mmCIF file of C-alpha atoms in Angstrom:
data_model
loop_
_atom_site.group_PDB
_atom_site.id
_atom_site.type_symbol
_atom_site.label_atom_id
_atom_site.label_comp_id
_atom_site.label_asym_id
_atom_site.label_seq_id
_atom_site.Cartn_x
_atom_site.Cartn_y
_atom_site.Cartn_z
ATOM 1 C CA MET Z 1 53.006 1.143 95.773
ATOM 2 C CA ALA Z 2 55.057 -0.645 98.441
ATOM 3 C CA ARG Z 3 55.629 -4.252 99.301
ATOM 4 C CA THR Z 4 52.813 -6.776 99.855
ATOM 5 C CA TRP Z 5 52.127 -10.268 101.058
ATOM 6 C CA GLY Z 6 50.429 -11.237 98.338
ATOM 7 C CA ARG Z 7 51.656 -14.807 96.651
ATOM 8 C CA ARG Z 8 54.259 -14.683 94.278
ATOM 9 C CA GLY Z 9 53.037 -13.791 90.452
ATOM 10 C CA VAL Z 10 49.591 -12.953 92.004
ATOM 11 C CA THR Z 11 49.055 -9.187 92.295
ATOM 12 C CA PRO Z 12 46.672 -8.456 95.054
ATOM 13 C CA VAL Z 13 43.379 -6.410 94.442
ATOM 14 C CA VAL Z 14 42.112 -4.568 97.103
ATOM 15 C CA ARG Z 15 38.342 -3.240 96.557
ATOM 16 C CA VAL Z 16 37.432 -0.009 98.123
ATOM 17 C CA PRO Z 17 33.751 1.137 98.306
ATOM 18 C CA GLY Z 18 32.959 4.787 97.486
ATOM 19 C CA ARG Z 19 32.769 7.093 94.681
ATOM 20 C CA ARG Z 20 34.987 9.817 93.092
ATOM 21 C CA GLU Z 21 34.386 12.778 95.699
ATOM 22 C CA GLY Z 22 37.319 14.815 94.799
ATOM 23 C CA ARG Z 23 41.086 15.165 95.489
ATOM 24 C CA ALA Z 24 43.487 16.857 98.100
ATOM 25 C CA SER Z 25 46.126 19.024 96.980
ATOM 26 C CA VAL Z 26 49.008 19.925 99.506
ATOM 27 C CA ALA Z 27 51.505 23.293 99.618
ATOM 28 C CA ALA Z 28 54.239 22.988 101.528
ATOM 29 C CA LEU Z 29 57.541 25.162 102.816
ATOM 30 C CA ALA Z 30 60.489 23.330 103.852
ATOM 31 C CA CYS Z 31 62.069 26.075 106.279
ATOM 32 C CA TYR Z 32 65.685 26.266 107.083
ATOM 33 C CA ARG Z 33 67.628 28.658 109.317
ATOM 34 C CA PRO Z 34 71.301 28.215 110.501
ATOM 35 C CA GLY Z 35 71.379 27.141 114.211
ATOM 36 C CA GLN Z 36 67.702 26.315 114.393
ATOM 37 C CA ARG Z 37 65.736 23.169 113.913
ATOM 38 C CA SER Z 38 64.183 22.827 110.365
ATOM 39 C CA ARG Z 39 60.361 23.374 109.855
ATOM 40 C CA LEU Z 40 57.848 22.190 107.740
ATOM 41 C CA ILE Z 41 54.744 24.486 107.024
ATOM 42 C CA TYR Z 42 51.831 23.074 105.111
ATOM 43 C CA ARG Z 43 48.435 23.714 104.006
ATOM 44 C CA ILE Z 44 45.964 21.070 102.397
ATOM 45 C CA HIS Z 45 43.291 22.108 99.853
ATOM 46 C CA ARG Z 46 40.081 19.741 99.587
ATOM 47 C CA TYR Z 47 38.383 19.725 96.357
ATOM 48 C CA ARG Z 48 35.129 18.115 96.723
ATOM 49 C CA ARG Z 49 33.797 18.814 93.006
ATOM 50 C CA ARG Z 50 31.228 21.160 93.916
ATOM 51 C CA LYS Z 51 30.206 23.982 91.546
ATOM 52 C CA GLY Z 52 32.316 27.159 91.829
ATOM 53 C CA GLU Z 53 34.729 25.267 94.110
ATOM 54 C CA ALA Z 54 38.447 25.995 93.442
ATOM 55 C CA ALA Z 55 40.231 22.620 92.114
ATOM 56 C CA SER Z 56 43.540 23.545 93.396
ATOM 57 C CA PHE Z 57 45.180 26.112 95.301
ATOM 58 C CA THR Z 58 45.004 29.669 93.896
ATOM 59 C CA ARG Z 59 47.488 32.524 93.964
ATOM 60 C CA ARG Z 60 45.420 33.854 96.952
ATOM 61 C CA ASP Z 61 46.170 30.469 98.736
ATOM 62 C CA TYR Z 62 49.767 30.494 98.111
ATOM 63 C CA ARG Z 63 50.180 34.275 99.055
ATOM 64 C CA ASP Z 64 48.240 33.544 102.521
ATOM 65 C CA LEU Z 65 50.690 30.415 103.175
ATOM 66 C CA ILE Z 66 53.976 32.765 102.807
ATOM 67 C CA ILE Z 67 52.412 35.495 104.761
ATOM 68 C CA MET Z 68 51.434 32.767 107.494
ATOM 69 C CA ALA Z 69 55.060 31.342 107.241
ATOM 70 C CA HIS Z 70 56.277 35.034 107.687
ATOM 71 C CA VAL Z 71 54.629 35.614 110.941
ATOM 72 C CA GLN Z 72 55.107 31.903 112.306
ATOM 73 C CA LEU Z 73 58.766 32.016 111.487
ATOM 74 C CA GLY Z 74 59.129 35.910 112.715
ATOM 75 C CA ALA Z 75 61.849 36.429 110.048
ATOM 76 C CA PRO Z 76 62.412 37.552 106.638
ATOM 77 C CA ILE Z 77 61.971 34.537 104.076
ATOM 78 C CA VAL Z 78 64.190 33.593 100.885
ATOM 79 C CA LEU Z 79 61.513 31.554 99.104
ATOM 80 C CA VAL Z 80 62.651 28.991 96.412
ATOM 81 C CA TRP Z 81 60.164 27.592 94.298
ATOM 82 C CA ASP Z 82 59.598 26.089 90.968
ATOM 83 C CA ASN Z 83 57.770 27.640 88.240
ATOM 84 C CA LEU Z 84 54.327 26.507 88.443
ATOM 85 C CA ASN Z 85 51.979 29.031 86.569
ATOM 86 C CA ARG Z 86 50.499 30.298 89.842
ATOM 87 C CA HIS Z 87 53.869 31.135 91.304
ATOM 88 C CA ILE Z 88 54.711 33.416 88.599
ATOM 89 C CA CYS Z 89 51.647 35.159 87.606
ATOM 90 C CA PRO Z 90 51.443 38.817 87.581
ATOM 91 C CA GLU Z 91 49.558 39.077 90.797
ATOM 92 C CA MET Z 92 52.027 37.033 92.869
ATOM 93 C CA ARG Z 93 54.970 39.004 90.744
ATOM 94 C CA HIS Z 94 53.133 41.923 92.285
ATOM 95 C CA PHE Z 95 52.743 40.735 95.763
ATOM 96 C CA ILE Z 96 56.391 39.717 95.977
ATOM 97 C CA ALA Z 97 57.336 43.298 94.828
ATOM 98 C CA ASP Z 98 55.236 44.918 97.620
ATOM 99 C CA ASN Z 99 56.602 42.681 100.321
ATOM 100 C CA ALA Z 100 60.460 42.957 98.872
ATOM 101 C CA ASP Z 101 61.410 44.280 102.399
ATOM 102 C CA TRP Z 102 60.600 40.746 104.082
ATOM 103 C CA LEU Z 103 60.322 38.271 101.017
ATOM 104 C CA ARG Z 104 62.919 37.637 98.314
ATOM 105 C CA VAL Z 105 62.201 34.961 95.547
ATOM 106 C CA PHE Z 106 64.470 32.759 93.407
ATOM 107 C CA GLN Z 107 63.013 30.508 90.909
ATOM 108 C CA LEU Z 108 64.225 26.987 90.225
ATOM 109 C CA PRO Z 109 65.271 26.064 86.877
ATOM 110 C CA SER Z 110 62.097 24.726 84.497
ATOM 111 C CA TYR Z 111 62.407 21.357 85.728
ATOM 112 C CA ALA Z 112 64.436 20.599 88.641
ATOM 113 C CA PRO Z 113 62.855 18.510 91.259
ATOM 114 C CA ASP Z 114 66.321 17.275 92.341
ATOM 115 C CA LEU Z 115 66.692 20.808 93.573
ATOM 116 C CA ASN Z 116 63.373 21.258 95.245
ATOM 117 C CA PRO Z 117 63.837 19.897 99.228
ATOM 118 C CA VAL Z 118 60.062 19.679 99.376
ATOM 119 C CA GLU Z 119 60.193 17.101 96.673
ATOM 120 C CA GLY Z 120 61.805 14.747 99.461
ATOM 121 C CA VAL Z 121 58.979 15.588 101.873
ATOM 122 C CA TRP Z 122 56.647 14.339 99.265
ATOM 123 C CA SER Z 123 58.729 10.966 98.578
ATOM 124 C CA LEU Z 124 58.838 10.348 102.544
ATOM 125 C CA LEU Z 125 55.072 10.803 102.769
ATOM 126 C CA ASN Z 126 54.364 8.533 99.663
ATOM 127 C CA ARG Z 127 56.847 5.840 101.275
ATOM 128 C CA GLY Z 128 55.229 6.183 104.548
ATOM 129 C CA GLY Z 129 51.529 6.643 105.188
ATOM 130 C CA LEU Z 130 50.555 6.754 101.800
ATOM 131 C CA ALA Z 131 52.132 3.593 100.554
ATOM 132 C CA ASN Z 132 49.568 0.805 99.598
ATOM 133 C CA LEU Z 133 46.573 3.095 101.009
ATOM 134 C CA ALA Z 134 43.199 2.472 99.741
ATOM 135 C CA ALA Z 135 41.442 5.455 100.760
ATOM 136 C CA ALA Z 136 37.881 4.852 101.755
ATOM 137 C CA SER Z 137 36.807 8.630 101.365
ATOM 138 C CA LEU Z 138 38.386 12.038 100.684
ATOM 139 C CA ASP Z 139 38.197 12.856 104.586
ATOM 140 C CA HIS Z 140 40.194 9.593 105.103
ATOM 141 C CA LEU Z 141 42.802 10.486 102.880
ATOM 142 C CA VAL Z 142 43.223 13.948 104.391
ATOM 143 C CA ARG Z 143 43.607 12.432 108.009
ATOM 144 C CA VAL Z 144 46.506 9.966 106.251
ATOM 145 C CA ILE Z 145 48.091 12.894 104.732
ATOM 146 C CA LYS Z 146 47.921 15.049 107.916
ATOM 147 C CA ARG Z 147 49.112 12.273 109.956
ATOM 148 C CA GLY Z 148 52.179 11.779 107.865
ATOM 149 C CA LEU Z 149 53.134 15.276 107.451
ATOM 150 C CA LYS Z 150 52.742 15.699 111.271
ATOM 151 C CA LYS Z 151 55.442 12.662 111.893
ATOM 152 C CA ILE Z 152 57.618 14.731 109.441
ATOM 153 C CA GLN Z 153 57.331 17.997 111.240
ATOM 154 C CA TYR Z 154 58.162 16.505 114.392
ATOM 155 C CA ARG Z 155 61.268 15.036 112.993
ATOM 156 C CA PRO Z 156 63.505 17.890 111.872
ATOM 157 C CA HIS Z 157 66.481 15.413 110.903
ATOM 158 C CA LEU Z 158 63.946 14.134 108.166
ATOM 159 C CA ILE Z 159 63.398 17.742 106.985
ATOM 160 C CA ASP Z 160 67.213 18.169 107.022
ATOM 161 C CA GLY Z 161 68.028 15.083 104.864
ATOM 162 C CA CYS Z 162 65.517 16.569 102.396
ATOM 163 C CA LEU Z 163 67.767 19.564 101.897
ATOM 164 C CA ALA Z 164 70.863 17.288 102.069
ATOM 165 C CA GLY Z 165 69.602 15.220 99.496
ATOM 166 C CA THR Z 166 69.419 18.423 96.966
ATOM 167 C CA GLY Z 167 73.417 18.921 97.544
ATOM 168 C CA LEU Z 168 72.355 22.486 98.471
ATOM 169 C CA VAL Z 169 73.717 24.017 101.553
ATOM 170 C CA LEU Z 170 72.838 26.697 103.983
ATOM 171 C CA LYS Z 171 75.376 29.518 104.374
ATOM 172 C CA SER Z 172 74.793 32.469 107.002
ATOM 173 C CA SER Z 173 75.397 35.654 105.480
#
């Protein structure tokens, strides 16, 4: 929720036509490298409530995101992520072990959103394009999310601020 121009004491109500047609999930990587601009790499998953369709990201989706980031960045990856069940499943641990030459993973403590720079990205997105949004359809919601993430992508100082907000620092070794 953001501010509105409603009269004091009267909560504005916005009616949106449509039905519950699904949901959108977003997975993102905030990428930092000393001496280079920060980058944001993301993927959006649409769930349209169809039979046999995955309701959220699968371990394969996360694996593909990591591989794509490695190709895009052209460098080894040190991945710091939370303890989502798909992040720590045996198949994902096997993938990490098979790619140990370019992928190193550190798990965040059980509940530590204050150490996760991507949480800052979600905060920026929620305060920006998604504030007070009454999406008319799933496609409308996805367009707004993409537009908001693109704005963040092209402003590396915002991504740097998300890292600074965690209190973590980059050290080149």
